[in-house]
Amino acid sequence: MGQRVLITGGLGFIGSNLAHELVRRGDRVTILDAMLEPMGFNLANLDGIRDRVTLITGDVRDREAVEKAVKDQDVIYACAGQVSHLDSMTDPWTDIDINIRGNLTVLEACRKLNDRARIIYAGTRGQIGKLVRRPCDETHPDNPTDIYGADKWAAEKYHLIYHTTYGMKTCSLRINNTYGPRHQMKHGKYGILNYFIRLCFFGQPIKVFTPGDQLRDYNYISDVVRAMLLADSDKADGEIFLLGSGEPVSLLEIAKKIVAAAKQRNLEARYELVPWPGERKTIEVGDFYVSFDKFAKTFSWKPQVGIDEGLRLTFDFYTAHRDKYIV
Ligand SMILES: NC(=O)c1ccc[n+]([C@@H]2O[C@H](COP(=O)([O-])OP(=O)(O)OC[C@H]3O[C@@H](n4cnc5c(N)ncnc54)[C@H](O)[C@@H]3O)[C@@H](O)[C@H]2O)c1
């Protein structure tokens, strides 16, 4: 395809998987990542493509760095973010700084220096909060329950304002719970499926908050990457799209599936039901699953990897690359 593509946060889970696919199809990829702890960056995420991407160590809050990075890009994927719901509550200032100011810095740099670039924002289902009807679609009211959700929501508004006001090519993909290779395995603040898998590698119990019956839908990373590539289209400009799997499953059911998959690999794995910690309970949204009809109809997209296959592929990846992710 030969496009110039910038991925902010491209050393993290979603950005790096996207980078692999873009390189595979012949795009020229630049990554801007600040490598901030405890976030999901990992240089090993570029294994296999390291010599074919330009890596800039820089922060999306740094105007100068961002202005240099956005120049001449055809497409910009705005993936850099603080992703922990819990950390957004204990340190709201950092969340505002990265998730709001960081995105605005990218938008302003593009407005000044490259207003023809298409900017695809990695939004989140967390912007919606507790559902008043299920499955939710893009018309569902937004009532985020935590600072992360509110800040991601505000940043999405900025992206859309730059479309309506300046005619820039922006859109938001509200990404659902995503799991798979190249996700950080350091902690369980976000990316719970991957964290459950980590626990299995150490023979530690998966703790499911009782009764674990909240329904969620989970997308395997390759389906999300495919959606992000499709969003590089004038059909996406000015739009919000929800992604989902169409397969709601309870957290307890997921824990059982992960234990079963681990046991097939001779790992000592088990789950246990434990009471909810207060700080998690207050921001919990209950059953959450979406209709992805709008994206499906616009782009003929549907998820291709079901939960059982996705878990198998995820176990395979971390078994093969354990030393770089699970230490
Ligand atoms: N993983 C999911 O399930 C999910 C779901 C919905 C939305 N999202 C969104 O997708 C995006 C990527 O999430 P992820 O799961 O890949 O997270 P991640 O933590 O794996 O990656 C985020 C990357 O952003 C970088 N980063 C953070 N702050 C930065 C800054 N100020 N400047 C430059 N780089 C910075 C980090 O170093 C990291 O490499 C986030 O914006 C997140 O809100 C993720």
Short mmCIF file of C-alpha atoms and ligand atoms in Angstrom, two decimals:
data_model
loop_
_atom_site.label_atom_id
_atom_site.label_comp_id
_atom_site.label_asym_id
_atom_site.label_seq_id
_atom_site.Cartn_x
_atom_site.Cartn_y
_atom_site.Cartn_z
CA MET A 1 0.00 0.00 0.00
CA GLY A 2 2.99 2.27 0.60
CA GLN A 3 1.30 4.77 2.89
CA ARG A 4 3.11 6.66 5.61
CA VAL A 5 1.51 5.70 8.90
CA LEU A 6 2.19 7.05 12.39
CA ILE A 7 1.12 5.03 15.41
CA THR A 8 1.22 6.83 18.74
CA GLY A 9 1.63 4.29 21.54
CA GLY A 10 2.89 1.85 18.91
CA LEU A 11 5.04 -0.14 21.35
CA GLY A 12 1.93 -1.20 23.23
CA PHE A 13 -0.51 -4.02 22.66
CA ILE A 14 -2.87 -2.65 20.02
CA GLY A 15 -0.39 -0.31 18.33
CA SER A 16 2.32 -2.94 17.88
CA ASN A 17 -0.03 -5.56 16.47
CA LEU A 18 -1.25 -2.91 14.06
CA ALA A 19 2.36 -2.08 13.14
CA HIS A 20 3.06 -5.72 12.25
CA GLU A 21 0.10 -5.80 9.89
CA LEU A 22 0.92 -2.45 8.28
CA VAL A 23 4.53 -3.49 7.67
CA ARG A 24 3.35 -6.82 6.26
CA ARG A 25 1.25 -5.03 3.66
CA GLY A 26 4.01 -2.60 2.74
CA ASP A 27 3.25 0.62 4.60
CA ARG A 28 5.96 2.86 6.04
CA VAL A 29 5.40 2.86 9.77
CA THR A 30 6.60 5.35 12.37
CA ILE A 31 5.98 4.76 16.06
CA LEU A 32 5.92 7.48 18.69
CA ASP A 33 5.98 6.01 22.18
CA ALA A 34 7.11 7.42 25.52
CA MET A 35 7.69 4.00 27.13
CA LEU A 36 5.99 5.00 30.35
CA GLU A 37 5.68 2.55 33.25
CA PRO A 38 3.46 0.76 34.17
CA MET A 39 2.00 0.84 30.68
CA GLY A 40 2.07 -1.85 28.05
CA PHE A 41 5.12 -0.88 25.96
CA ASN A 42 7.56 -3.65 25.18
CA LEU A 43 10.41 -3.46 22.67
CA ALA A 44 9.90 -7.18 22.06
CA ASN A 45 6.57 -6.23 20.51
CA LEU A 46 8.58 -5.14 17.47
CA ASP A 47 10.48 -8.42 17.12
CA GLY A 48 10.44 -9.32 13.44
CA ILE A 49 9.79 -5.75 12.19
CA ARG A 50 12.27 -3.68 14.24
CA ASP A 51 14.40 -2.81 11.19
CA ARG A 52 11.36 -1.85 9.13
CA VAL A 53 9.78 0.74 11.43
CA THR A 54 10.99 4.14 12.57
CA LEU A 55 10.82 4.31 16.34
CA ILE A 56 10.71 7.72 18.00
CA THR A 57 10.95 7.79 21.77
CA GLY A 58 8.66 10.70 22.47
CA ASP A 59 5.62 11.79 24.37
CA VAL A 60 2.26 12.75 22.85
CA ARG A 61 2.18 15.64 25.31
CA ASP A 62 5.37 17.09 23.82
CA ARG A 63 4.26 19.50 21.10
CA GLU A 64 7.62 19.66 19.38
CA ALA A 65 8.00 15.89 19.20
CA VAL A 66 4.46 15.46 17.95
CA GLU A 67 4.77 18.20 15.33
CA LYS A 68 7.87 16.51 13.92
CA ALA A 69 6.19 13.10 13.93
CA VAL A 70 2.91 14.04 12.21
CA LYS A 71 4.44 15.89 9.26
CA ASP A 72 4.04 14.00 5.95
CA GLN A 73 2.00 11.15 7.45
CA ASP A 74 -0.99 9.85 5.47
CA VAL A 75 -2.62 8.10 8.41
CA ILE A 76 -2.27 8.51 12.16
CA TYR A 77 -3.52 5.93 14.64
CA ALA A 78 -3.95 7.62 18.02
CA CYS A 79 -3.31 4.69 20.34
CA ALA A 80 -1.12 6.28 23.03
CA GLY A 81 -2.98 6.27 26.29
CA GLN A 82 -3.14 5.62 29.99
CA VAL A 83 -5.39 2.54 29.96
CA SER A 84 -5.95 1.63 33.63
CA HIS A 85 -9.41 2.41 34.99
CA LEU A 86 -8.09 2.04 38.55
CA ASP A 87 -5.05 4.29 38.04
CA SER A 88 -7.28 6.95 36.53
CA MET A 89 -9.10 7.11 39.87
CA THR A 90 -5.99 7.23 42.07
CA ASP A 91 -4.09 9.61 39.75
CA PRO A 92 -6.66 11.50 37.67
CA TRP A 93 -4.16 14.21 36.70
CA THR A 94 -1.94 11.85 34.74
CA ASP A 95 -4.97 10.42 33.00
CA ILE A 96 -6.19 13.87 31.97
CA ASP A 97 -2.71 14.83 30.89
CA ILE A 98 -2.13 11.82 28.65
CA ASN A 99 -5.60 10.93 27.45
CA ILE A 100 -6.92 14.46 26.93
CA ARG A 101 -3.93 16.75 26.45
CA GLY A 102 -2.01 14.08 24.55
CA ASN A 103 -4.78 13.63 22.01
CA LEU A 104 -5.33 17.36 21.67
CA THR A 105 -1.62 17.82 21.01
CA VAL A 106 -1.83 15.36 18.11
CA LEU A 107 -4.93 17.07 16.71
CA GLU A 108 -3.44 20.56 16.97
CA ALA A 109 -0.18 19.46 15.37
CA CYS A 110 -2.13 17.98 12.47
CA ARG A 111 -4.34 21.05 12.12
CA LYS A 112 -1.25 23.25 11.86
CA LEU A 113 1.04 21.04 9.81
CA ASN A 114 -0.83 18.16 8.18
CA ASP A 115 -4.58 18.63 8.08
CA ARG A 116 -4.99 16.09 5.27
CA ALA A 117 -3.89 13.13 7.39
CA ARG A 118 -6.57 10.68 8.44
CA ILE A 119 -6.61 10.27 12.24
CA ILE A 120 -8.13 7.12 13.71
CA TYR A 121 -8.73 7.35 17.45
CA ALA A 122 -8.60 4.28 19.68
CA GLY A 123 -11.73 4.96 21.72
CA THR A 124 -13.12 2.56 24.28
CA ARG A 125 -16.31 0.93 25.44
CA GLY A 126 -15.35 2.42 28.84
CA GLN A 127 -16.70 5.76 27.61
CA ILE A 128 -20.24 4.39 27.83
CA GLY A 129 -20.48 3.24 31.46
CA LYS A 130 -23.40 1.16 32.76
CA LEU A 131 -25.78 0.04 30.05
CA VAL A 132 -29.43 1.02 30.14
CA ARG A 133 -30.15 -1.35 27.24
CA ARG A 134 -28.31 -4.33 25.81
CA PRO A 135 -26.67 -4.79 23.46
CA CYS A 136 -25.60 -1.18 23.28
CA ASP A 137 -24.99 0.58 20.00
CA GLU A 138 -23.61 3.97 19.00
CA THR A 139 -26.86 5.72 20.06
CA HIS A 140 -26.58 4.52 23.66
CA PRO A 141 -26.09 7.38 26.19
CA ASP A 142 -22.57 7.83 27.56
CA ASN A 143 -22.24 7.83 31.34
CA PRO A 144 -18.68 6.71 32.11
CA THR A 145 -18.13 5.46 35.66
CA ASP A 146 -14.46 6.39 35.93
CA ILE A 147 -12.02 9.13 35.02
CA TYR A 148 -10.46 7.00 32.27
CA GLY A 149 -13.83 6.63 30.54
CA ALA A 150 -14.61 10.32 30.92
CA ASP A 151 -11.23 11.43 29.60
CA LYS A 152 -11.33 9.02 26.66
CA TRP A 153 -14.83 10.38 25.94
CA ALA A 154 -13.61 13.99 26.03
CA ALA A 155 -10.73 13.16 23.70
CA GLU A 156 -13.15 11.50 21.29
CA LYS A 157 -15.20 14.72 21.27
CA TYR A 158 -12.07 16.65 20.33
CA HIS A 159 -11.37 14.26 17.47
CA LEU A 160 -14.89 14.75 16.13
CA ILE A 161 -14.79 18.53 16.61
CA TYR A 162 -11.71 18.64 14.37
CA HIS A 163 -13.82 16.94 11.71
CA THR A 164 -16.92 19.12 12.01
CA THR A 165 -15.05 22.38 12.53
CA TYR A 166 -11.94 22.00 10.41
CA GLY A 167 -13.05 19.31 7.97
CA MET A 168 -10.26 16.99 9.11
CA LYS A 169 -10.54 13.25 8.53
CA THR A 170 -11.08 11.93 12.04
CA CYS A 171 -13.09 9.07 13.48
CA SER A 172 -13.33 6.99 16.64
CA LEU A 173 -13.35 3.23 16.97
CA ARG A 174 -14.72 2.38 20.38
CA ILE A 175 -12.72 -0.75 21.02
CA ASN A 176 -14.13 -3.43 23.29
CA ASN A 177 -12.19 -5.72 25.65
CA THR A 178 -9.34 -7.00 23.53
CA TYR A 179 -6.89 -9.80 24.27
CA GLY A 180 -4.12 -11.71 22.56
CA PRO A 181 -0.40 -11.61 21.75
CA ARG A 182 1.80 -8.63 22.69
CA HIS A 183 -0.38 -7.47 25.59
CA GLN A 184 1.52 -6.58 28.74
CA MET A 185 1.56 -9.38 31.30
CA LYS A 186 3.07 -7.30 34.12
CA HIS A 187 -0.10 -6.55 36.06
CA GLY A 188 -3.85 -7.01 36.00
CA LYS A 189 -4.87 -3.35 36.00
CA TYR A 190 -6.19 -3.83 32.47
CA GLY A 191 -6.32 -6.67 29.98
CA ILE A 192 -7.81 -9.13 32.41
CA LEU A 193 -7.84 -12.16 30.09
CA ASN A 194 -4.14 -11.84 29.46
CA TYR A 195 -3.53 -11.43 33.18
CA PHE A 196 -5.50 -14.59 33.93
CA ILE A 197 -3.23 -16.42 31.49
CA ARG A 198 -0.16 -15.03 33.24
CA LEU A 199 -1.41 -16.42 36.55
CA CYS A 200 -1.64 -19.88 34.97
CA PHE A 201 2.03 -19.74 33.98
CA PHE A 202 2.89 -19.23 37.67
CA GLY A 203 0.39 -21.77 39.01
CA GLN A 204 -1.41 -18.98 40.85
CA PRO A 205 -5.20 -18.99 41.25
CA ILE A 206 -7.34 -16.82 39.00
CA LYS A 207 -9.43 -14.70 41.34
CA VAL A 208 -12.92 -14.07 40.03
CA PHE A 209 -14.99 -11.56 41.95
CA THR A 210 -18.09 -13.37 43.11
CA PRO A 211 -20.34 -14.49 41.49
CA GLY A 212 -18.47 -13.71 38.23
CA ASP A 213 -21.65 -13.70 36.19
CA GLN A 214 -21.14 -10.33 34.48
CA LEU A 215 -21.34 -10.74 30.72
CA ARG A 216 -18.72 -9.17 28.47
CA ASP A 217 -17.69 -9.54 24.90
CA TYR A 218 -14.07 -9.95 23.98
CA ASN A 219 -12.31 -9.40 20.68
CA TYR A 220 -9.18 -11.18 19.60
CA ILE A 221 -6.51 -8.67 18.57
CA SER A 222 -6.34 -9.66 14.88
CA ASP A 223 -10.02 -8.78 14.47
CA VAL A 224 -9.44 -5.35 16.03
CA VAL A 225 -6.41 -4.72 13.82
CA ARG A 226 -8.44 -5.64 10.73
CA ALA A 227 -11.12 -3.16 11.81
CA MET A 228 -8.53 -0.43 12.34
CA LEU A 229 -7.18 -0.95 8.83
CA LEU A 230 -10.68 -0.78 7.36
CA ALA A 231 -11.31 2.49 9.19
CA ASP A 232 -8.72 4.13 6.96
CA SER A 233 -11.55 5.11 4.64
CA ASP A 234 -13.67 8.16 3.86
CA LYS A 235 -16.64 6.09 5.05
CA ALA A 236 -15.27 6.44 8.58
CA ASP A 237 -14.64 10.17 8.60
CA GLY A 238 -16.60 11.95 11.34
CA GLU A 239 -18.04 8.69 12.64
CA ILE A 240 -18.05 6.69 15.87
CA PHE A 241 -18.10 2.89 15.61
CA LEU A 242 -18.38 0.22 18.27
CA LEU A 243 -16.51 -3.04 17.96
CA GLY A 244 -17.61 -6.24 19.63
CA SER A 245 -17.68 -9.99 19.29
CA GLY A 246 -21.37 -10.89 19.29
CA GLU A 247 -20.49 -13.65 21.80
CA PRO A 248 -21.24 -12.40 25.32
CA VAL A 249 -19.65 -14.64 27.92
CA SER A 250 -19.44 -14.41 31.72
CA LEU A 251 -16.14 -13.78 33.46
CA LEU A 252 -16.50 -17.05 35.36
CA GLU A 253 -16.97 -18.90 32.07
CA ILE A 254 -13.82 -17.22 30.72
CA ALA A 255 -11.88 -18.24 33.83
CA LYS A 256 -13.02 -21.85 33.34
CA LYS A 257 -12.01 -21.78 29.68
CA ILE A 258 -8.58 -20.39 30.57
CA VAL A 259 -8.06 -23.02 33.27
CA ALA A 260 -9.04 -25.76 30.80
CA ALA A 261 -6.69 -24.40 28.12
CA ALA A 262 -3.85 -24.14 30.67
CA LYS A 263 -4.37 -27.70 31.88
CA GLN A 264 -4.09 -28.93 28.30
CA ARG A 265 -0.57 -27.46 28.43
CA ASN A 266 0.14 -29.20 31.73
CA LEU A 267 0.08 -25.93 33.66
CA GLU A 268 -1.20 -25.98 37.24
CA ALA A 269 -4.25 -23.77 36.91
CA ARG A 270 -7.30 -23.07 39.00
CA TYR A 271 -9.77 -20.31 39.74
CA GLU A 272 -11.40 -19.21 42.95
CA LEU A 273 -14.33 -16.94 43.71
CA VAL A 274 -13.42 -14.03 46.01
CA PRO A 275 -15.30 -10.96 47.32
CA TRP A 276 -15.15 -7.73 45.29
CA PRO A 277 -12.50 -5.22 46.38
CA GLY A 278 -14.20 -1.87 47.12
CA GLU A 279 -12.23 0.17 44.59
CA ARG A 280 -13.22 -2.18 41.76
CA LYS A 281 -16.86 -2.52 42.79
CA THR A 282 -17.52 1.22 42.62
CA ILE A 283 -16.49 1.48 38.96
CA GLU A 284 -17.85 -1.89 37.81
CA VAL A 285 -20.44 -1.59 35.02
CA GLY A 286 -22.08 -5.05 35.13
CA ASP A 287 -23.18 -6.83 31.96
CA PHE A 288 -21.72 -5.12 28.91
CA TYR A 289 -21.96 -6.27 25.33
CA VAL A 290 -22.45 -4.39 22.13
CA SER A 291 -23.98 -4.44 18.71
CA PHE A 292 -21.29 -3.85 16.09
CA ASP A 293 -23.87 -3.67 13.28
CA LYS A 294 -22.86 -0.18 12.19
CA PHE A 295 -19.24 -1.15 11.61
CA ALA A 296 -20.24 -4.51 10.11
CA LYS A 297 -22.61 -2.90 7.61
CA THR A 298 -20.22 -0.11 6.68
CA PHE A 299 -17.15 -2.28 6.19
CA SER A 300 -18.41 -5.88 5.83
CA TRP A 301 -16.43 -6.71 8.99
CA LYS A 302 -17.16 -9.41 11.43
CA PRO A 303 -14.96 -11.08 14.02
CA GLN A 304 -13.22 -14.17 12.70
CA VAL A 305 -11.58 -15.53 15.84
CA GLY A 306 -13.88 -16.96 18.51
CA ILE A 307 -12.98 -17.05 22.18
CA ASP A 308 -11.72 -20.66 22.28
CA GLU A 309 -9.43 -20.22 19.29
CA GLY A 310 -8.31 -16.81 20.54
CA LEU A 311 -7.33 -18.22 23.93
CA ARG A 312 -5.44 -21.05 22.26
CA LEU A 313 -3.51 -18.61 20.05
CA THR A 314 -2.77 -16.42 23.05
CA PHE A 315 -1.42 -19.35 25.09
CA ASP A 316 0.67 -20.41 22.08
CA PHE A 317 2.22 -16.95 21.78
CA TYR A 318 3.15 -16.59 25.44
CA THR A 319 4.42 -20.15 25.63
CA ALA A 320 6.77 -19.37 22.74
CA HIS A 321 7.83 -15.93 24.02
CA ARG A 322 7.51 -16.36 27.77
CA ASP A 323 10.94 -14.89 28.58
CA LYS A 324 10.03 -11.54 26.99
CA TYR A 325 6.63 -11.12 28.60
CA ILE A 326 6.26 -13.24 31.70
CA VAL A 327 9.08 -12.58 34.14
N1 LIG B 1 -6.62 -3.07 25.20
C1 LIG B 1 -7.93 -2.88 25.18
O1 LIG B 1 -8.70 -3.80 25.46
C2 LIG B 1 -8.48 -1.53 24.78
C3 LIG B 1 -9.88 -1.40 24.72
C4 LIG B 1 -10.41 -0.16 24.35
C5 LIG B 1 -9.57 0.89 24.02
N2 LIG B 1 -8.22 0.73 24.09
C6 LIG B 1 -7.40 1.91 23.76
O2 LIG B 1 -6.39 1.51 22.85
C7 LIG B 1 -5.20 2.27 23.09
C8 LIG B 1 -4.03 1.31 23.22
O3 LIG B 1 -4.27 0.43 24.32
P1 LIG B 1 -3.33 -0.82 24.58
O4 LIG B 1 -4.17 -1.88 25.14
O5 LIG B 1 -2.48 -1.05 23.41
O6 LIG B 1 -2.44 -0.25 25.78
P2 LIG B 1 -0.89 -0.42 26.07
O7 LIG B 1 -0.66 0.04 27.47
O8 LIG B 1 -0.43 -1.78 25.70
O9 LIG B 1 -0.23 0.60 25.05
C9 LIG B 1 -0.28 1.98 25.26
C10 LIG B 1 1.04 2.54 24.75
O10 LIG B 1 0.96 3.96 24.82
C11 LIG B 1 2.20 4.44 25.28
N3 LIG B 1 1.98 5.73 25.89
C12 LIG B 1 1.27 5.99 27.01
N4 LIG B 1 1.31 7.29 27.29
C13 LIG B 1 2.05 7.87 26.31
C14 LIG B 1 2.44 9.19 26.05
N5 LIG B 1 2.13 10.18 26.89
N6 LIG B 1 3.17 9.46 24.94
C15 LIG B 1 3.52 8.44 24.09
N7 LIG B 1 3.21 7.16 24.32
C16 LIG B 1 2.47 6.88 25.42
C17 LIG B 1 2.69 3.40 26.27
O11 LIG B 1 4.10 3.48 26.49
C18 LIG B 1 2.24 2.12 25.59
O12 LIG B 1 3.26 1.59 24.76
C19 LIG B 1 -5.44 3.10 24.34
O13 LIG B 1 -5.68 4.42 23.94
C20 LIG B 1 -6.67 2.48 24.96
O14 LIG B 1 -7.46 3.43 25.64
C21 LIG B 1 -7.66 -0.45 24.47
#
